[in-house]
Coordinates of C-alpha atoms and ligand atoms in Angstrom, one line a residue:
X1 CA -23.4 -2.7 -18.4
X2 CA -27.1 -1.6 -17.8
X3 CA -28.2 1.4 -15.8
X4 CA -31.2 2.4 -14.2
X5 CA -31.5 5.8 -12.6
X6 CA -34.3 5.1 -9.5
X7 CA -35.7 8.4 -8.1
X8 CA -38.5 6.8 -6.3
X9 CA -37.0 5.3 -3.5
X10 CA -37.1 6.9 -0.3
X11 CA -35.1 7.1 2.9
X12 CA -37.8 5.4 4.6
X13 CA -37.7 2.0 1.2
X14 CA -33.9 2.1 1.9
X15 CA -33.9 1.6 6.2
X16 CA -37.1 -0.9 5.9
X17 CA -35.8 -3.7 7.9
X18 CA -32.3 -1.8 8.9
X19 CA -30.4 -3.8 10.8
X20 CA -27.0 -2.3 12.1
X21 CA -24.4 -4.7 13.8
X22 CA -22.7 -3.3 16.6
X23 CA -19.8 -6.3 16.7
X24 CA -18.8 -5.8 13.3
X25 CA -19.4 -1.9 12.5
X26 CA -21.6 -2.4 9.8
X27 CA -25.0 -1.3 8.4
X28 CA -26.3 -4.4 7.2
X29 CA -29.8 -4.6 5.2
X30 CA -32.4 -2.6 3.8
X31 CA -34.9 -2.5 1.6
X32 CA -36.8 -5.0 3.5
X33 CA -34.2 -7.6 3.1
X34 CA -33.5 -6.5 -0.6
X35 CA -30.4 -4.7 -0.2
X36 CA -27.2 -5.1 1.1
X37 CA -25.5 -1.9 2.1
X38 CA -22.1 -3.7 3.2
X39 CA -21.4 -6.3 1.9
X40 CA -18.0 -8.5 2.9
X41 CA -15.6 -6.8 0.7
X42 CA -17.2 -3.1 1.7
X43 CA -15.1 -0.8 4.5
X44 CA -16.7 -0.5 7.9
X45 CA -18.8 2.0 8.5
X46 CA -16.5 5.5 9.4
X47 CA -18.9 8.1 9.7
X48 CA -19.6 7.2 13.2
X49 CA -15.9 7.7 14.3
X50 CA -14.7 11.5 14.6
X51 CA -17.5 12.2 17.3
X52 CA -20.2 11.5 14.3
X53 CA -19.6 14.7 12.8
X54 CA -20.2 13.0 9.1
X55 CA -23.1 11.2 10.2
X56 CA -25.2 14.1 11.9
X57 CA -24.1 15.8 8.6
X58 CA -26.2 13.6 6.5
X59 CA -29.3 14.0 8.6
X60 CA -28.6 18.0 8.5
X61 CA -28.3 17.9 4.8
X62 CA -31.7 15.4 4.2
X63 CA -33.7 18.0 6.4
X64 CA -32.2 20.9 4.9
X65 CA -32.8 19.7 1.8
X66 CA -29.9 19.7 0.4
X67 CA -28.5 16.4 -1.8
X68 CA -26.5 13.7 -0.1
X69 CA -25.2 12.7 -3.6
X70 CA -26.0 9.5 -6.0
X71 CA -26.1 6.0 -4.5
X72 CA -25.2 3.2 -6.7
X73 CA -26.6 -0.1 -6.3
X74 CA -24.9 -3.4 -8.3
X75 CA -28.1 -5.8 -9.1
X76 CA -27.2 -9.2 -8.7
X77 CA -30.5 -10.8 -9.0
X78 CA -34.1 -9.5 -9.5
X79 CA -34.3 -10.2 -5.1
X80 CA -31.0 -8.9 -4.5
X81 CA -29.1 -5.4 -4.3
X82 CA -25.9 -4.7 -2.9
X83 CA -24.6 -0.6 -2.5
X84 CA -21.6 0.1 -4.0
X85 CA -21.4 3.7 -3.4
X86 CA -23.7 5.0 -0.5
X87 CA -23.1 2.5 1.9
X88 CA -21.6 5.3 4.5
X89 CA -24.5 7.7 3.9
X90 CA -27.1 4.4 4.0
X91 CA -25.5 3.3 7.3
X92 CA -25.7 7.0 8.6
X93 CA -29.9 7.2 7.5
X94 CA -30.3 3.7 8.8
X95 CA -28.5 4.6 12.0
X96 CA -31.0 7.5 12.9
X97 CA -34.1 6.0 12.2
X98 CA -33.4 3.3 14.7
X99 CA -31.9 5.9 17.5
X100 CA -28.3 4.9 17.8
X101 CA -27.5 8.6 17.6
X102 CA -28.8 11.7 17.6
X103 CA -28.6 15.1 15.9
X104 CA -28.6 18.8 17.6
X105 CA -31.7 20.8 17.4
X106 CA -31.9 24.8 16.4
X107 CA -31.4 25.3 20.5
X108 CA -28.4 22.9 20.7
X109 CA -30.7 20.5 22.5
X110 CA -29.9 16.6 21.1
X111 CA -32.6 15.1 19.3
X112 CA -33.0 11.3 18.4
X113 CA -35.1 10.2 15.3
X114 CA -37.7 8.7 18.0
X115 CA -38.1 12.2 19.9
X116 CA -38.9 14.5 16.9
X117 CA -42.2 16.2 16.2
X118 CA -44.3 14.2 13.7
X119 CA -43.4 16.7 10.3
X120 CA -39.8 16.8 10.5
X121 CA -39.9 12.4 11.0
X122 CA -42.0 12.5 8.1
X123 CA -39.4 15.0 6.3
X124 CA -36.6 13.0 6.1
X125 CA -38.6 9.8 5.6
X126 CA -39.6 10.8 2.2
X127 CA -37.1 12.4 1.1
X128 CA -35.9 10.5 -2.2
X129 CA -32.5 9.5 -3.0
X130 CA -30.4 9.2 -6.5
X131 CA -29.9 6.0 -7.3
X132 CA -28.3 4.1 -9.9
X133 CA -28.8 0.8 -10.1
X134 CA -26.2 -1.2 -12.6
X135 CA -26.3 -4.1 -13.8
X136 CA -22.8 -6.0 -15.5
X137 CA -20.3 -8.2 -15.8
X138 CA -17.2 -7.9 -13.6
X139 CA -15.3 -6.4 -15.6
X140 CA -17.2 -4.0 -16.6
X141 CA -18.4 -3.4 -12.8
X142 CA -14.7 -2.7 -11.7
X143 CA -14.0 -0.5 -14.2
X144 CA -17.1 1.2 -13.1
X145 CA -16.1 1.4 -9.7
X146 CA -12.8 2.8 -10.5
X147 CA -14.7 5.9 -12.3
X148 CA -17.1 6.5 -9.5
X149 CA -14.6 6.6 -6.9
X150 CA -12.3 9.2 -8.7
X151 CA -14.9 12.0 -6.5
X152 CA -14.9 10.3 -3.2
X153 CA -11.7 8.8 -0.9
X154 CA -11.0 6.0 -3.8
X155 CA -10.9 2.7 -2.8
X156 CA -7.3 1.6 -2.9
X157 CA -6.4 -1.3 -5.0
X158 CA -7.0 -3.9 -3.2
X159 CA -10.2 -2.6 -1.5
X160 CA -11.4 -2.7 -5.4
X161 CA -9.7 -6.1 -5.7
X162 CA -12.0 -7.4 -2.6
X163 CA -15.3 -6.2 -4.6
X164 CA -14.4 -8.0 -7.4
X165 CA -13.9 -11.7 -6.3
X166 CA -16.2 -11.5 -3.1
X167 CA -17.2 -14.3 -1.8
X168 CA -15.8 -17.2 0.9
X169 CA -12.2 -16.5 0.1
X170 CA -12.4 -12.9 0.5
X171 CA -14.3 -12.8 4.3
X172 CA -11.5 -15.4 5.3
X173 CA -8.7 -13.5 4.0
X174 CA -10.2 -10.2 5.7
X175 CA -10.2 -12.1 8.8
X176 CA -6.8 -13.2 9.0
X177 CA -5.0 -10.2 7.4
X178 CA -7.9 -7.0 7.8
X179 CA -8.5 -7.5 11.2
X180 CA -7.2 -4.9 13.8
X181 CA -7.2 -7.4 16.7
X182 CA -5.9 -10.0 15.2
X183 CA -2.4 -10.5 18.2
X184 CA 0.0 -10.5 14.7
X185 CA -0.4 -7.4 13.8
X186 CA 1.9 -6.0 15.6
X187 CA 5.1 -8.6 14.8
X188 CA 4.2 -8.4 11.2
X189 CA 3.7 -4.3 11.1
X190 CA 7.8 -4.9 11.6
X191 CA 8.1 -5.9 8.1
X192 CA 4.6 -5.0 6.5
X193 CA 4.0 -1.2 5.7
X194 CA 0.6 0.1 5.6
X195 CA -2.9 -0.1 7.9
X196 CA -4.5 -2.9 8.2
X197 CA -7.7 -1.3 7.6
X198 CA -7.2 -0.2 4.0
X199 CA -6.2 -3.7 3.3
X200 CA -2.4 -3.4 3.0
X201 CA -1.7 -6.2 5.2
X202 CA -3.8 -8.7 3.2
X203 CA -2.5 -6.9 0.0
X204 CA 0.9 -7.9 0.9
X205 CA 0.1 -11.4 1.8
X206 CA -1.4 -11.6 -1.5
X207 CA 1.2 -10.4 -3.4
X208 CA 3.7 -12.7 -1.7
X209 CA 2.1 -15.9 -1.9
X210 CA 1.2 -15.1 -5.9
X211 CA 4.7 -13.6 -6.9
X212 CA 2.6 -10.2 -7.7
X213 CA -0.4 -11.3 -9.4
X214 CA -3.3 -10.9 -7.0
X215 CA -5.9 -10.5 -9.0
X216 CA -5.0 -14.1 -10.8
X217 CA -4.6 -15.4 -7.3
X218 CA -8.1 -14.2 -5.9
X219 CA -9.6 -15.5 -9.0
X220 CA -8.3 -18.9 -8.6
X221 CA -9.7 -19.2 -5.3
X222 CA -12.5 -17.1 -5.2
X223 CA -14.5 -19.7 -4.1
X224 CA -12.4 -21.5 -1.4
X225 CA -13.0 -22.4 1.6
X226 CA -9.5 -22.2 3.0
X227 CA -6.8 -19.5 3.1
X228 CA -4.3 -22.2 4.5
X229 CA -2.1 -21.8 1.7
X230 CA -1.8 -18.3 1.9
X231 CA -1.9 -17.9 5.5
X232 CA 1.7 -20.8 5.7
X233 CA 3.5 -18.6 2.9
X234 CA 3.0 -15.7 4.7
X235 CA 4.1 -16.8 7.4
X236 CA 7.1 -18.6 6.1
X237 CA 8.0 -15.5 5.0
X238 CA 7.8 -13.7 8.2
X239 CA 9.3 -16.5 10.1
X240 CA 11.7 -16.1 7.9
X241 CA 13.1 -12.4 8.2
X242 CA 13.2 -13.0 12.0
X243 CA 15.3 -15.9 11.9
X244 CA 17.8 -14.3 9.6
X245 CA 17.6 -10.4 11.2
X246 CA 17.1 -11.0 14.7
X247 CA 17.5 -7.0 15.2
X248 CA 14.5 -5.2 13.9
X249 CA 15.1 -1.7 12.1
X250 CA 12.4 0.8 10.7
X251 CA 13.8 0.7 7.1
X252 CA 12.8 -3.0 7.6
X253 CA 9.2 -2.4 7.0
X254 CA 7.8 -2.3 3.5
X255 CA 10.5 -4.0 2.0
X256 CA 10.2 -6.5 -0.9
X257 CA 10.5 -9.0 1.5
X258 CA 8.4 -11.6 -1.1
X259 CA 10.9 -11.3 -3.6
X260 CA 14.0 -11.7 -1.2
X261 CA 12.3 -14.9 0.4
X262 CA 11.9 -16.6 -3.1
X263 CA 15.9 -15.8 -3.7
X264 CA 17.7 -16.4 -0.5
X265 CA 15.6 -18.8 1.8
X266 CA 17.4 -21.3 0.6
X267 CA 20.9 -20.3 1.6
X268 CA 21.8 -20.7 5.1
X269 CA 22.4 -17.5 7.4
X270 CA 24.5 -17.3 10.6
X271 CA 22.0 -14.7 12.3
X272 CA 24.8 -13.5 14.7
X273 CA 27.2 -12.5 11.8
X274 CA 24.1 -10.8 10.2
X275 CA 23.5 -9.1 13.0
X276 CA 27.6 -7.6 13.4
X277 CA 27.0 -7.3 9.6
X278 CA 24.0 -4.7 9.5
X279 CA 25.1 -2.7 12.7
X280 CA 28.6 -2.3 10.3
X281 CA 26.7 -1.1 7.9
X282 CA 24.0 1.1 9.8
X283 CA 27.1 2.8 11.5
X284 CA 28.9 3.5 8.2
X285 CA 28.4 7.4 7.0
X286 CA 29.0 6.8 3.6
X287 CA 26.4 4.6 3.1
X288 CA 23.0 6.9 1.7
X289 CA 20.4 3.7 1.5
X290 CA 20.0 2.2 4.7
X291 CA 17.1 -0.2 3.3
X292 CA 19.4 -1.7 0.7
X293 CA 21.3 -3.3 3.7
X294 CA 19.3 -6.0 4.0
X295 CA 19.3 -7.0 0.1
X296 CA 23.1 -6.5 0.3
X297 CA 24.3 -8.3 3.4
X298 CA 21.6 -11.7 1.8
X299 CA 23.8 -11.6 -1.6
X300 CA 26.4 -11.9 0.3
X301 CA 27.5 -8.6 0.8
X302 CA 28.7 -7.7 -3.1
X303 CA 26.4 -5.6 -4.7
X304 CA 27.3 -2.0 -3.6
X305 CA 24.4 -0.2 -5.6
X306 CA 22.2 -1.6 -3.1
X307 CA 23.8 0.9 -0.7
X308 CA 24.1 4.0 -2.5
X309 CA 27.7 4.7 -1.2
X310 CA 27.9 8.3 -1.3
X311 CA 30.1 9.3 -4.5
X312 CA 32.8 12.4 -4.4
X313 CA 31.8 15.6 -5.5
X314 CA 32.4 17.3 -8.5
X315 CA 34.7 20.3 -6.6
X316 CA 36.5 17.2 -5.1
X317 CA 37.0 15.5 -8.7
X318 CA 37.8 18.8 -10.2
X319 CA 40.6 19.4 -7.7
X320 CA 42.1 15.7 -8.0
X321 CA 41.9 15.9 -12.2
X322 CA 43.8 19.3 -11.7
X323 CA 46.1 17.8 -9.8
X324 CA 47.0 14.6 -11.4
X325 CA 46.4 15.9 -15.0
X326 CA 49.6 18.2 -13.8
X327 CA 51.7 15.8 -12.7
X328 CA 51.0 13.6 -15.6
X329 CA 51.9 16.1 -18.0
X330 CA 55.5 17.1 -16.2
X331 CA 56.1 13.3 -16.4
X332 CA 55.0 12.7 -20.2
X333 CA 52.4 10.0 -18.9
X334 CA 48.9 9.9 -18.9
X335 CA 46.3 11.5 -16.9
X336 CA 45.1 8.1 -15.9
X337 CA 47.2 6.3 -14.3
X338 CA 46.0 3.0 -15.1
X339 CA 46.6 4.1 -18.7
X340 CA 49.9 5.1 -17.8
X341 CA 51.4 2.0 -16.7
X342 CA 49.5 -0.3 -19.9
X343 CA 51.4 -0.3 -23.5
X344 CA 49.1 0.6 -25.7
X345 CA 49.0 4.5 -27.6
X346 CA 47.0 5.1 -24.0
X347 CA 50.0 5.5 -22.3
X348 CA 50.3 8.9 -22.9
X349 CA 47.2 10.1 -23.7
X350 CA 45.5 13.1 -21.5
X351 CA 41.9 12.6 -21.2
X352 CA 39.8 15.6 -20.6
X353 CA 37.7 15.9 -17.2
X354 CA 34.0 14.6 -18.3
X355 CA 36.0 11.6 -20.0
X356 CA 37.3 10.5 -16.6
X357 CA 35.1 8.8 -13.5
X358 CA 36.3 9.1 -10.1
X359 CA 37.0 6.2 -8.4
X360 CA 38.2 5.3 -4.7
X361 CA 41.7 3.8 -4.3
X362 CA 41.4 1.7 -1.2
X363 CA 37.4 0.6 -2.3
X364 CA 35.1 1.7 0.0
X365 CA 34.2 -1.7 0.8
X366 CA 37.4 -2.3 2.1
X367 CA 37.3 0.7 4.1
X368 CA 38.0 3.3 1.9
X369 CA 36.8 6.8 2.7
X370 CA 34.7 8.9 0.1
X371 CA 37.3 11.8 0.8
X372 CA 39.8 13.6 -1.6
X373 CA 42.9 11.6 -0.5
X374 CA 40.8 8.7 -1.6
X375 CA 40.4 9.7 -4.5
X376 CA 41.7 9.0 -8.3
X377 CA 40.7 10.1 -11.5
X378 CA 40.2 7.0 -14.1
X379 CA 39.2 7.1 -18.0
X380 CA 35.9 5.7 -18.3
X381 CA 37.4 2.3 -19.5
X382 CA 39.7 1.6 -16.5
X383 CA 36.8 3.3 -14.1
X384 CA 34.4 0.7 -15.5
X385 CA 37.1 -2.4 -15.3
X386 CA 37.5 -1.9 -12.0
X387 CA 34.1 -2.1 -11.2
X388 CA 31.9 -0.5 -8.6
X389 CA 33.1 -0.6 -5.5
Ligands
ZN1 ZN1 42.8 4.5 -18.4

């Protein structure tokens, strides 16, 4: 990748022929056409919001003379720039010069670009910036961009993602899945964790309909006209989870939901059973992972782990060894009673405390409790035969 540091270009070069659009919240061009300072895969412009306290800022600091920081520029032709870092503080400049808001004077007094005395306009129009303008292949370009944002609010993945394969595919997919008004939102933000603004929403869309490699995906159809494919799976998906969990619960949101579509959407579900199913298990005390439910009750309501059933504790398991290690030894028999009752040299044998496992009699998934009385002492052999329950 090429570099060029630019310190010749001034505030005024950079808002020649600003244009800001109201609609989509974004500082457009500059440099008389040359540049442009948000491009499709950029963020909107923030500074505005928070009563514009960032974007006075960067009019205080020009005329204070004090530095706004290094602007990078990606070249993609000789006649075309686009900002890669600045955009924000571009969009702020660009924003005063053309009066859409205005700063506080010495006396408090507000003060638009078009209102102030002839020196101080002058001021901040030639004031120059840093720039950087670099030229490279993608690769190298998102690497880059990865390094520069360390310093400011880093672009999350798939913000960085959007930069890389911009184009036709990107703008539509931003649309669909990036858009705040979009009437979805809502029913998917059931499922879907994350803001829509920082991209999560198309992120996950993404991640779904490539079985988790996005980048491979957006590369594939960088150039497309047509998300279809994309928007259906996402939606089959969606469909999906409401069909089979009519009741919607917060630990719902953010699950793998991708992954439990490509296993289980074959299998047929009667909702209402799911439904008596999950409240079961939502009203069970012993159960410490409320999101596994949902992975649990689709396999067919088997694999405990999911759950993280509460396990005795060690002064419970102590007690119970004490116990049963006593009685054993009055009676001749092993400490474990599964031992106890087999034929082999076992049947005798007293295993020490950390060579037993604790294991509930009547299995919690029959009802059990995770409570003393519940509770047997097994070698680690018998404990493991029996499975976790
Ligand atoms: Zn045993």
């Amino acid at each position: 990748m090429e570099t060029t540091f630019k310190t010749d270009i001034t505030v005024k070069d950079i808002c020649e022929g600003f244009v800001y659009n109201e609609l989509e919240g974004k500082g457009l061009f500059g440099l008389a056409g040359k540049l442009t300072i948000q491009p499709e895969y950029q963020r909107n412009y923030i500074y505005a919001s928070d009563g514009g306290k960032k974007e006075m800022a960067v009019i205080e600091s020009v005329l204070k003379r004090y530095p706004i920081g290094l602007i990078y520029f990606n070249k993609v032709s000789d006649n075309n720039l686009e900002v890669l870092d600045g955009q924000q503080r571009i969009t702020s400049l660009g924003r005063f010069l053309t009066d859409k808001f205005a700063i506080k004077d010495e006396n408090g007094m507000e003060q638009y670009f078009s209102g102030m005395a002839k020196d101080k306009q002058d001021k901040i129009l030639k004031t120059p910036l840093l720039i950087y303008e670099c030229e490279g292949k993608e690769s190298e370009i998102k690497e880059w961009f990865k390094t520069i944002n360390i310093a400011g609010v880093p672009l999350s993945d798939q913000e960085l993602l959007n930069a890389v394969y911009s184009g036709p595919f990107v703008t539509l997919c931003k649309e669909e899945f990036s858009n705040s008004q979009n009437a979805n939102i809502q029913k998917w933000g059931a499922y879907v964790s994350g803001s829509v603004n920082r991209q999560e929403f198309l992120e996950r869309a993404l991640d779904w309909v490539s079985k988790g490699n996005i980048g491979d995906y957006m590369s594939r159809h960088r150039y497309d006209k047509s998300i279809t494919e994309l928007k259906t799976y996402f939606n089959s998906v969606i469909d999906w989870i409401s069909s089979v969990f009519t009741d919607v619960e917060s630990e719902m949101r953010g699950l793998e939901w991708g992954r439990l579509y490509e296993q289980y959407h074959s299998k047929t579900y009667d909702p209402a059973k799911v439904s008596a199913e999950v409240q079961k298990l939502y009203g069970d005390p012993y159960i410490k992972s409320r999101k596994g439910v949902f992975e649990f009750v689709l396999g067919g309501s088997v694999d405990t782990k999911l759950l993280e059933v509460r396990v005795f504790d060690e002064a419970t398991k102590k007690a119970v060894y004490t116990t049963q290690t006593a009685d054993a030894k009055t009676k001749g028999k092993s400490n474990c009673p599964l031992c106890a009752i087999g034929h082999d040299a076992n049947k005798s044998k007293i295993w020490n405390f950390d060579e037993m496992d604790a294991d509930h009699v009547a299995a919690w998934s029959k009802g059990g409790a995770t409570s003393a009385k519940n509770c047997q002492m097994l070698c680690r052999t018998h404990n493991r035969a029996k499975g976790n329950r």
